[in-house]
PDB file of C-alpha atoms and ligand atoms in Angstrom:
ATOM      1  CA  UNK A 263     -38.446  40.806 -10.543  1.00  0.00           C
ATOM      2  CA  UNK A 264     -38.182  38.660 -13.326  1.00  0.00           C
ATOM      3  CA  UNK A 265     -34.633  39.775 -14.197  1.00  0.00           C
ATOM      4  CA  UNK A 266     -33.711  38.795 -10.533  1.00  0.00           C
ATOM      5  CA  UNK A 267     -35.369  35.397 -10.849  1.00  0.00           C
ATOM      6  CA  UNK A 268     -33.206  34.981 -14.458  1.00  0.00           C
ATOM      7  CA  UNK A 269     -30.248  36.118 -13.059  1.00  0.00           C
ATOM      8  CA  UNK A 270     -30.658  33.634  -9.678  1.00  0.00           C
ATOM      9  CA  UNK A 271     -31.287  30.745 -11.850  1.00  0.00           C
ATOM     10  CA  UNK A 272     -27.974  31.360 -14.287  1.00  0.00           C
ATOM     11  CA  UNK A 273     -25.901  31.792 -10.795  1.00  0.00           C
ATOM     12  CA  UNK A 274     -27.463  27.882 -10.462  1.00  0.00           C
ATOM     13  CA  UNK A 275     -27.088  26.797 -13.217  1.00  0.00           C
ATOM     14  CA  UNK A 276     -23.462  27.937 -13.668  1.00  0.00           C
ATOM     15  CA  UNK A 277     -22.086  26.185 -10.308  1.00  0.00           C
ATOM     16  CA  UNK A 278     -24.413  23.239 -11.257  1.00  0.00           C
ATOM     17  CA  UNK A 279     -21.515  23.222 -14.441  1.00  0.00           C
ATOM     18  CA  UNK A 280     -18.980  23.661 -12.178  1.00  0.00           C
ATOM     19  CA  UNK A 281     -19.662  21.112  -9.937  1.00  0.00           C
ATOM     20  CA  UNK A 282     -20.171  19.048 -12.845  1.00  0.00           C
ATOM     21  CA  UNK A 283     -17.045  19.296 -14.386  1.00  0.00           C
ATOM     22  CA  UNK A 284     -15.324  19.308 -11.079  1.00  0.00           C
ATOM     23  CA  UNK A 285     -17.089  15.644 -10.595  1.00  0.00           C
ATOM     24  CA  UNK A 286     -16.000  14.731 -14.157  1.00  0.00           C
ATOM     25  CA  UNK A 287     -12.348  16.186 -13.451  1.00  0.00           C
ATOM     26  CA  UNK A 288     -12.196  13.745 -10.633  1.00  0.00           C
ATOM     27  CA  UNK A 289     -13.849  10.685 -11.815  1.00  0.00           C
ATOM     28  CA  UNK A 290     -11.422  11.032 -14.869  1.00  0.00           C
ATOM     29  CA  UNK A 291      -7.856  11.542 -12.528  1.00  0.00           C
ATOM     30  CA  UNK A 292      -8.998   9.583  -9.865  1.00  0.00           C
ATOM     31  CA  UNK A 293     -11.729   7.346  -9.294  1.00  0.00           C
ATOM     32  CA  UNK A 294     -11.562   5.595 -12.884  1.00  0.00           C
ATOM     33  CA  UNK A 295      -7.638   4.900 -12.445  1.00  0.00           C
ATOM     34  CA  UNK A 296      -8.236   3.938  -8.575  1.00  0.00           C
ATOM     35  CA  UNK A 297     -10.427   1.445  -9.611  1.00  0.00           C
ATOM     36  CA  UNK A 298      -8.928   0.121 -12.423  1.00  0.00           C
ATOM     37  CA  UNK A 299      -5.750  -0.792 -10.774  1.00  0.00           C
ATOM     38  CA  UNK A 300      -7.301  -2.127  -7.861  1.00  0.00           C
ATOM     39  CA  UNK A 301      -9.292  -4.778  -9.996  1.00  0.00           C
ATOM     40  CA  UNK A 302      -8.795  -4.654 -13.132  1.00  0.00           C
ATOM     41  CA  UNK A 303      -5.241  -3.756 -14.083  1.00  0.00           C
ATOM     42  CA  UNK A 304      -3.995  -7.311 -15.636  1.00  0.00           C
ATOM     43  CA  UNK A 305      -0.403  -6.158 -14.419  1.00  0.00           C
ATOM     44  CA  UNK A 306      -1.237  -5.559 -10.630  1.00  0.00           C
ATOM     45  CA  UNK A 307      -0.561  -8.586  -8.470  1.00  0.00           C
ATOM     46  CA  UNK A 308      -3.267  -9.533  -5.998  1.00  0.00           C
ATOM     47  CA  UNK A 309      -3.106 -12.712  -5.547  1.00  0.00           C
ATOM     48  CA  UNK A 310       0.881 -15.123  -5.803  1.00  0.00           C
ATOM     49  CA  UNK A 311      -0.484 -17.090  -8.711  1.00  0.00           C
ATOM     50  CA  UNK A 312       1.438 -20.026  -6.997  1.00  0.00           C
ATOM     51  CA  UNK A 313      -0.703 -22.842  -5.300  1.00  0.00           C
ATOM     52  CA  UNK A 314       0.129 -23.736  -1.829  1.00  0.00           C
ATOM     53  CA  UNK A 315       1.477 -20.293  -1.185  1.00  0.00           C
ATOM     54  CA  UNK A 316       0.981 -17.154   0.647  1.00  0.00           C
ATOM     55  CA  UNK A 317       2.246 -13.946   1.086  1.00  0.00           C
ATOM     56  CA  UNK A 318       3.337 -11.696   3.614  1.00  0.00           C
ATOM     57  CA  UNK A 319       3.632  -8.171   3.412  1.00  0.00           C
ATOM     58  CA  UNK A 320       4.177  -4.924   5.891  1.00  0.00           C
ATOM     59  CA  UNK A 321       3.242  -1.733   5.495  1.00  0.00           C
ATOM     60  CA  UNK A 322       3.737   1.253   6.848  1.00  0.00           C
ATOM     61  CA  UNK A 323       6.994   0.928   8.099  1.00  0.00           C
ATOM     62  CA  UNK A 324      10.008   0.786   9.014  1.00  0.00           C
ATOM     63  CA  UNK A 325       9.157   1.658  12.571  1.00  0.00           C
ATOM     64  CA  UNK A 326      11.537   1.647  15.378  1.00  0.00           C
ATOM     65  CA  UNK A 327       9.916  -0.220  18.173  1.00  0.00           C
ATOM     66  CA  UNK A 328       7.849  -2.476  16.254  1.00  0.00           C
ATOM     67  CA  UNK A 329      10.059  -3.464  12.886  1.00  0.00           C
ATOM     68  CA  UNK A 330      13.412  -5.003  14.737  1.00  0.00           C
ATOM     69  CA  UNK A 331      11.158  -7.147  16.242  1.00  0.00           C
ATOM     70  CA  UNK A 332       8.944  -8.740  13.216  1.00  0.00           C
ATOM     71  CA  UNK A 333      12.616  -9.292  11.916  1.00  0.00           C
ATOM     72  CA  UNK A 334      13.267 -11.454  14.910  1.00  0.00           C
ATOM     73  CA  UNK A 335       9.827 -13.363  14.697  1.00  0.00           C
ATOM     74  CA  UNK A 336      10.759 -13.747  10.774  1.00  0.00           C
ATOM     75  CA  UNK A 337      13.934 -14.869  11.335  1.00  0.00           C
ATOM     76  CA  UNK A 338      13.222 -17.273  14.270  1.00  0.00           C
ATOM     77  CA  UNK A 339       9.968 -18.523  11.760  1.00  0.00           C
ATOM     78  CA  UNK A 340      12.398 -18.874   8.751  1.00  0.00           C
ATOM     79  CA  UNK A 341       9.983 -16.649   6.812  1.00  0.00           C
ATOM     80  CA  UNK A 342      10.705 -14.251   4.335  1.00  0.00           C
ATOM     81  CA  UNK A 343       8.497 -10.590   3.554  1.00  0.00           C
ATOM     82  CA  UNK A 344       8.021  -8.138   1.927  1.00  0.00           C
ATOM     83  CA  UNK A 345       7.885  -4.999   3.519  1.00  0.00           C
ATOM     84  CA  UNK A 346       6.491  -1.304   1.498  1.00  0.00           C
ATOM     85  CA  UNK A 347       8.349   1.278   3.626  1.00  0.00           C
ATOM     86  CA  UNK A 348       7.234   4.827   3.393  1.00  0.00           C
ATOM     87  CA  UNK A 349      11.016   6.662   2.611  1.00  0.00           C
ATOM     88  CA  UNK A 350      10.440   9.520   5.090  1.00  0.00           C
ATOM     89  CA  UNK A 351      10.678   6.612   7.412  1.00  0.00           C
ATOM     90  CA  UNK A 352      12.944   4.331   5.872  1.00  0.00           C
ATOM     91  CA  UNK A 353      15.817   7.361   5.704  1.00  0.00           C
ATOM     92  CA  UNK A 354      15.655   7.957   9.330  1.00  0.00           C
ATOM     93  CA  UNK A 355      15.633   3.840   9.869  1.00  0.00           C
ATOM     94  CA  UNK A 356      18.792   2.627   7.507  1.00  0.00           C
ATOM     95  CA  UNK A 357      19.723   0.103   9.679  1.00  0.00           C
ATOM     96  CA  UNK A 358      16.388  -1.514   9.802  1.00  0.00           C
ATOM     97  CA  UNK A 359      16.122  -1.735   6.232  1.00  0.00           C
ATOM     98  CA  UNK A 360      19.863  -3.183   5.435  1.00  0.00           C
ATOM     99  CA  UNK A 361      18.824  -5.395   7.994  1.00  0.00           C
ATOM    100  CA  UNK A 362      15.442  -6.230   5.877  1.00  0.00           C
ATOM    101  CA  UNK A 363      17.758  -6.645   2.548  1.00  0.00           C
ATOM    102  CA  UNK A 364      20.774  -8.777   3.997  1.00  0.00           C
ATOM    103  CA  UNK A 365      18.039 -10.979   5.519  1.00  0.00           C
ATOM    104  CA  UNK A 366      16.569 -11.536   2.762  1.00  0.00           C
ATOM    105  CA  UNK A 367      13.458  -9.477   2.354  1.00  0.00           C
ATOM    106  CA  UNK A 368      12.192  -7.526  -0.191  1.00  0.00           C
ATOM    107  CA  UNK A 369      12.006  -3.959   0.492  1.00  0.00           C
ATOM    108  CA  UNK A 370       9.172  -2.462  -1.996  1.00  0.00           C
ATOM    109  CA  UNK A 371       8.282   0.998  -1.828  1.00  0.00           C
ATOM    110  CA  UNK A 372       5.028   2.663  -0.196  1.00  0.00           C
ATOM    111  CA  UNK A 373       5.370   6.022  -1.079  1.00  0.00           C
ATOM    112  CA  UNK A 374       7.551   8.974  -0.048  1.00  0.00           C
ATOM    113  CA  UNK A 375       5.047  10.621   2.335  1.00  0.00           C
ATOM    114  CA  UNK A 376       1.621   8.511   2.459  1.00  0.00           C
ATOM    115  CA  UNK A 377      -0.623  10.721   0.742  1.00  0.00           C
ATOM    116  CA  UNK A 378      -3.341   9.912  -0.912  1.00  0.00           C
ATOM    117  CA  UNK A 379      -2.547   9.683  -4.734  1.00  0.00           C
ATOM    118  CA  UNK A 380      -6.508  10.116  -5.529  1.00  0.00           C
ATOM    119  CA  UNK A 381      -6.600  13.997  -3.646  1.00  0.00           C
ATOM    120  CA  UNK A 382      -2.161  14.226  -5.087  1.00  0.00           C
ATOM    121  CA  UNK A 383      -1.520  15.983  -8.857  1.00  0.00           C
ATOM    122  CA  UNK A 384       1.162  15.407 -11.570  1.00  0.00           C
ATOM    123  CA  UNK A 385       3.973  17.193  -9.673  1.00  0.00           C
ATOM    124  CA  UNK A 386       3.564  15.359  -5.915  1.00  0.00           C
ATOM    125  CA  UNK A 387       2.705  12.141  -8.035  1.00  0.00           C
ATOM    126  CA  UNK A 388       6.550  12.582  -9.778  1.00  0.00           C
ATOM    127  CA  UNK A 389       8.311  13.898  -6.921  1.00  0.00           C
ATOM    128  CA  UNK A 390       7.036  10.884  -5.208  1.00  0.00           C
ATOM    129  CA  UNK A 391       8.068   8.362  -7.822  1.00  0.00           C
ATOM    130  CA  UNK A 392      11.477  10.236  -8.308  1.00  0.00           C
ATOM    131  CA  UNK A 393      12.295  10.073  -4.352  1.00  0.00           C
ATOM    132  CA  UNK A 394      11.473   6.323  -4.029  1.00  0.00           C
ATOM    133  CA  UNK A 395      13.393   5.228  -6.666  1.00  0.00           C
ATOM    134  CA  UNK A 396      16.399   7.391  -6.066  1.00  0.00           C
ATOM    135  CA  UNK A 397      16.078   5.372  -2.355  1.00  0.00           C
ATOM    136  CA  UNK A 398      15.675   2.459  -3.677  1.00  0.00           C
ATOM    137  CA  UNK A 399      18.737   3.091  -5.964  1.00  0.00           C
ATOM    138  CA  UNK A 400      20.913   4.205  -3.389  1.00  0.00           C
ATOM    139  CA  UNK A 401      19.948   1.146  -1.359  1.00  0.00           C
ATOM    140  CA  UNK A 402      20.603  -1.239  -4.385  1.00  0.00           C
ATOM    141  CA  UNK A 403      17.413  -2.673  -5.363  1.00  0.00           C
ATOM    142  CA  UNK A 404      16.776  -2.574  -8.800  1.00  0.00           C
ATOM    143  CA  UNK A 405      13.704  -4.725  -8.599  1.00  0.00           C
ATOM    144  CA  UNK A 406      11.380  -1.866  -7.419  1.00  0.00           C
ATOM    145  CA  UNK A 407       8.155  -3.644  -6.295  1.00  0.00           C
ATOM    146  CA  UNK A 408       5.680  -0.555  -5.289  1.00  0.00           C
ATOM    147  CA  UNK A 409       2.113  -0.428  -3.261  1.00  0.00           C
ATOM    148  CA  UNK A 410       0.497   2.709  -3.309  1.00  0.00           C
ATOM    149  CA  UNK A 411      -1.069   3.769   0.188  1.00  0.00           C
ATOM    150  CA  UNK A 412      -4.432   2.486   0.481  1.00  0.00           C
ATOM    151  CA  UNK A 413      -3.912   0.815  -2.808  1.00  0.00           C
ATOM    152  CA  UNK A 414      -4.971   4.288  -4.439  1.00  0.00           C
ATOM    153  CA  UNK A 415      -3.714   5.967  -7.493  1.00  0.00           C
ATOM    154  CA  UNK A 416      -4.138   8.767  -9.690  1.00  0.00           C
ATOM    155  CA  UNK A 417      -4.087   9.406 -13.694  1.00  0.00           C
ATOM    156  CA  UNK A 418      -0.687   9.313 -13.290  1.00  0.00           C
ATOM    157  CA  UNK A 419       0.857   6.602 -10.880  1.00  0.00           C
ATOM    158  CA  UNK A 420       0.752   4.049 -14.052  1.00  0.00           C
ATOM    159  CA  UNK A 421       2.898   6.488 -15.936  1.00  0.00           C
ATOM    160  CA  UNK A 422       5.714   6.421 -12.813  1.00  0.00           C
ATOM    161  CA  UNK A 423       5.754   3.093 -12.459  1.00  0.00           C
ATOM    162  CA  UNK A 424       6.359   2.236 -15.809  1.00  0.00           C
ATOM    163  CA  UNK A 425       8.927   5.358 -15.837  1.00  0.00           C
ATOM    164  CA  UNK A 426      10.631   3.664 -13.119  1.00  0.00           C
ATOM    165  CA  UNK A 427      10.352   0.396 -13.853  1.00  0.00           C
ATOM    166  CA  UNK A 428       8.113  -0.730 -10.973  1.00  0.00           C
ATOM    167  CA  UNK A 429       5.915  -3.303 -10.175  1.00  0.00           C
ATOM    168  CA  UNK A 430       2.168  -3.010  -8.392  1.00  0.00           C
ATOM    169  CA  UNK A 431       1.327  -5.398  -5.641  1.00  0.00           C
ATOM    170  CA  UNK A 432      -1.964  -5.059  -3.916  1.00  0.00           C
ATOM    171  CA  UNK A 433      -3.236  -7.840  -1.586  1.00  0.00           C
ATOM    172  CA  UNK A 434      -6.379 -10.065  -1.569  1.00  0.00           C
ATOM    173  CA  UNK A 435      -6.259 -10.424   2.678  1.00  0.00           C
ATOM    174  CA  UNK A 436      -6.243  -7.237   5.270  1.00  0.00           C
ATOM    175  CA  UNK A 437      -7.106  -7.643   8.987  1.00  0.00           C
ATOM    176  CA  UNK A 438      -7.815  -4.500   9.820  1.00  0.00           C
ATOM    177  CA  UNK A 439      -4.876  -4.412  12.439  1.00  0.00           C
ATOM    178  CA  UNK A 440      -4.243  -0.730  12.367  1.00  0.00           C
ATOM    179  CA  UNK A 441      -7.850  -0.529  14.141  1.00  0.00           C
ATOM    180  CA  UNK A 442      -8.085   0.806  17.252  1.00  0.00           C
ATOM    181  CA  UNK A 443     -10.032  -1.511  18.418  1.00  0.00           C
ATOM    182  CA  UNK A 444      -8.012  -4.565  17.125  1.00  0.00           C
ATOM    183  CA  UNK A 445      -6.343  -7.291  19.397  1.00  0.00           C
ATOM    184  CA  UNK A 446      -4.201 -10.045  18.752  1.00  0.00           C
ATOM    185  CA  UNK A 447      -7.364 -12.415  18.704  1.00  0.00           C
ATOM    186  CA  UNK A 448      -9.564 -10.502  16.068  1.00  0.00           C
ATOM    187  CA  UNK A 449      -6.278 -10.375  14.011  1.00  0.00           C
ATOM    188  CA  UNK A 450      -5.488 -14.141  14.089  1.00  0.00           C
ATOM    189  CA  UNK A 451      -9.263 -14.664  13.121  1.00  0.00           C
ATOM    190  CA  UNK A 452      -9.436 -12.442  10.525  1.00  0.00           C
ATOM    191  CA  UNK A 453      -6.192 -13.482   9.079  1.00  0.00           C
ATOM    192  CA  UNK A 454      -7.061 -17.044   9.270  1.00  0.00           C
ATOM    193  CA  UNK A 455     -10.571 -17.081   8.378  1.00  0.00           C
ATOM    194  CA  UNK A 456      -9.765 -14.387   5.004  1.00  0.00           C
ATOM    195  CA  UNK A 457      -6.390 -16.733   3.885  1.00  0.00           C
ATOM    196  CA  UNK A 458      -7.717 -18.603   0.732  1.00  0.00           C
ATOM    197  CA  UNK A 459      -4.635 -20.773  -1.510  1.00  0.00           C
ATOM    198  CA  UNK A 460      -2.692 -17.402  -3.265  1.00  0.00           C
ATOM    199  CA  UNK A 461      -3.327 -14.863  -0.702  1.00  0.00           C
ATOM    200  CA  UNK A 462      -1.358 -12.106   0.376  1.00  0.00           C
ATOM    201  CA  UNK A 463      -1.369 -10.953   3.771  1.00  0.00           C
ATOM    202  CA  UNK A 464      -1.442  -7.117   3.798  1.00  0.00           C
ATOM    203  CA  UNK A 465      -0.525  -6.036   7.728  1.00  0.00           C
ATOM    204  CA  UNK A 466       1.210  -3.582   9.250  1.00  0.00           C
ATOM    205  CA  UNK A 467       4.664  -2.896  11.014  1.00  0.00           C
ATOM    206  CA  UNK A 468       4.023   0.863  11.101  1.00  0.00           C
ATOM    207  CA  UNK A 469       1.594   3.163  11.651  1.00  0.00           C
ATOM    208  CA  UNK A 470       2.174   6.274  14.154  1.00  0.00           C
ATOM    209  CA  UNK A 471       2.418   8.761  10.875  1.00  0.00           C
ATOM    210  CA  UNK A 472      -0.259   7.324   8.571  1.00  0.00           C
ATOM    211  CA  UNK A 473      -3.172   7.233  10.779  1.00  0.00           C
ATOM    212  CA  UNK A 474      -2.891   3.253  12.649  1.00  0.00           C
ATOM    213  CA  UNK A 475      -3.965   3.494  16.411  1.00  0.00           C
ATOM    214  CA  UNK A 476      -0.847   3.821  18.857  1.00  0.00           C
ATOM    215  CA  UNK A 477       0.508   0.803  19.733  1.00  0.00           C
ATOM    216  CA  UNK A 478      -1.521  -1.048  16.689  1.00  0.00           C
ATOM    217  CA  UNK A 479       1.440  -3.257  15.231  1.00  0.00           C
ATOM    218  CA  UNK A 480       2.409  -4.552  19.033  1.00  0.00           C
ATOM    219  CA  UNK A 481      -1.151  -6.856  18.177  1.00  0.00           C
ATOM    220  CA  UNK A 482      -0.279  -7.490  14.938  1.00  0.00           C
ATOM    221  CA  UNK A 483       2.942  -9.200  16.011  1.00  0.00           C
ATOM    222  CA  UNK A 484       1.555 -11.075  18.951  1.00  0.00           C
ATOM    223  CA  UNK A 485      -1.307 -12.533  16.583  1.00  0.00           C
ATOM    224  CA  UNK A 486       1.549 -13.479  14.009  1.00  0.00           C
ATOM    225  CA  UNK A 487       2.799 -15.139  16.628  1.00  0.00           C
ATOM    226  CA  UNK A 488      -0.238 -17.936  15.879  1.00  0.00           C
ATOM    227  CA  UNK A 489      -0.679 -16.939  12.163  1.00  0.00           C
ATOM    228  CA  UNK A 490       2.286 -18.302  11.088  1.00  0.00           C
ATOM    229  CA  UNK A 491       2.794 -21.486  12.451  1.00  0.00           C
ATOM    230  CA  UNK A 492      -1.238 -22.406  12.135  1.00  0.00           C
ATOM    231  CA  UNK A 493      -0.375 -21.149   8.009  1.00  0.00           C
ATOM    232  CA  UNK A 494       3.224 -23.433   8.278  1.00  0.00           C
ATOM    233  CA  UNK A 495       0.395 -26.236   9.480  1.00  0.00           C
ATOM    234  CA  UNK A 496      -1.718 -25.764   7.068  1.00  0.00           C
ATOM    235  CA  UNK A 497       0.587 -26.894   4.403  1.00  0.00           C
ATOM    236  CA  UNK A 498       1.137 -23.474   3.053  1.00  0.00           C
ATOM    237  CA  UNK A 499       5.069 -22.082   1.903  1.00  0.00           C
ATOM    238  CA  UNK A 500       5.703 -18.422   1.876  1.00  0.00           C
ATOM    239  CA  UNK A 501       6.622 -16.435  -0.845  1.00  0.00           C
ATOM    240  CA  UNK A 502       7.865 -13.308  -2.293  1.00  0.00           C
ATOM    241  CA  UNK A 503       6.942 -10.946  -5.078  1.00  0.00           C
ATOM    242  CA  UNK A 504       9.655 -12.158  -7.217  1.00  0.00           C
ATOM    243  CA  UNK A 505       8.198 -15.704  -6.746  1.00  0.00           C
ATOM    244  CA  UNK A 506       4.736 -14.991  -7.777  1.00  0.00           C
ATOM    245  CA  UNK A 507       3.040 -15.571 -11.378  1.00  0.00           C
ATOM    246  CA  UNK A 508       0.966 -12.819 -12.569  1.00  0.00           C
ATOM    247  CA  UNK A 509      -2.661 -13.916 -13.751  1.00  0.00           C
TER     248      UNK A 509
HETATM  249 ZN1  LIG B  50      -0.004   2.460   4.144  1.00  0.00          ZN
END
């Protein structure tokens, strides 16, 4: 009886180790780093660091129905972007992105696949890294500006971006426009209402393979639509990663 009760508690007490170290294992490759990047990190832009500017920047894509179509509202705005493609999109949407580049927008890099870095080892982590920069290579930008999905990393994201030469930009302002229950109006609001001098406008071109409602970005573009001109009005000038001072 008392042998069973011994040997009951030890069986406890060794997944209560497990489960400890499992924790640990996962504070150390993943929360800690998260974290630190996405506040901390003195060499992660958040904010442009320029008064009287803001940012724009698209995730997510490039996406055939929605992307052309920002381009045209950019174009017809005079604004420039950035946009973080995910390069299992990008390869099947060349023409979109040469389109980006001889307009005159950056083209940063937004992972290979969308994962999530924070649940993602050492050998997705690389073959990530290696497979956006050999795109962005091929495509001719040697300025690699990078935003990790969800603005997560791992223990060794740092490493790769260094590696590659790369350059984190996070954002400061989302509008939750992937939502399914977004619309043009609570977009404009949001947008409007979250801009402070130095922000940068995280939004979406993209979506149907990273988890935005169907249809999401058609809002998004009808509320920038209003965002723009009412940010044009409000004295603001766009600007691009290049542009921007880190602080
Ligand atoms: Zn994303």
């Amino acid at each position: 009886m008392y042998g069973m009760k011994w040997n009951r508690k030890w069986k406890w007490s060794r997944l209560a180790a497990a489960l400890g170290l499992l924790a640990g294992g996962f504070t150390v490759h993943s929360v800690i780093p998260a974290l630190y990047h996405k506040h901390r990190n003195p060499e992660v832009l958040r904010r442009t660091g320029v008064p009287g500017t803001v940012m724009l920047t698209f995730d997510d894509g490039p996406d055939p129905d929605y992307t052309g179509r920002l381009l045209d509202l950019l174009k017809k705005e005079e604004v420039k972007a950035a946009f973080f493609v995910v390069t299992r999109e990008a390869v099947k949407e060349e023409v979109l992105i040469d389109r980006m580049l001889s307009e005159g927008h950056v083209v940063g890099f937004h992972s290979m696949d969308h994962q999530n870095a924070m649940v993602r080892g050492y050998l997705h982590t690389r073959k990530d890294f290696r497979t956006g920069s050999e795109f962005m290579k091929r495509k001719g930008i040697s300025d690699i500006w990078y935003r990790p999905p969800w603005g997560l990393t791992n223990l060794f994201s740092w490493h790769f971006v260094r590696k590659y030469g790369m350059r984190m930009v996070l954002w400061d302002v989302m509008a939750e426009d992937w939502e399914k229950g977004a619309t043009a109006g609570s977009i404009r609001k949001k947008c409007l209402s979250r801009v402070k001098d130095g922000s940068i406008l995280c939004l979406h071109d993209g979506g149907r393979r990273t988890g935005g409602a169907p249809g999401a970005p058609e809002k998004t573009l009808e509320a920038l639509t209003y965002v723009i001109p009412a940010l044009k009005e409000a004295g603001y000038r766009f600007i691009l990663p290049s542009e921007a001072v880190f602080r």
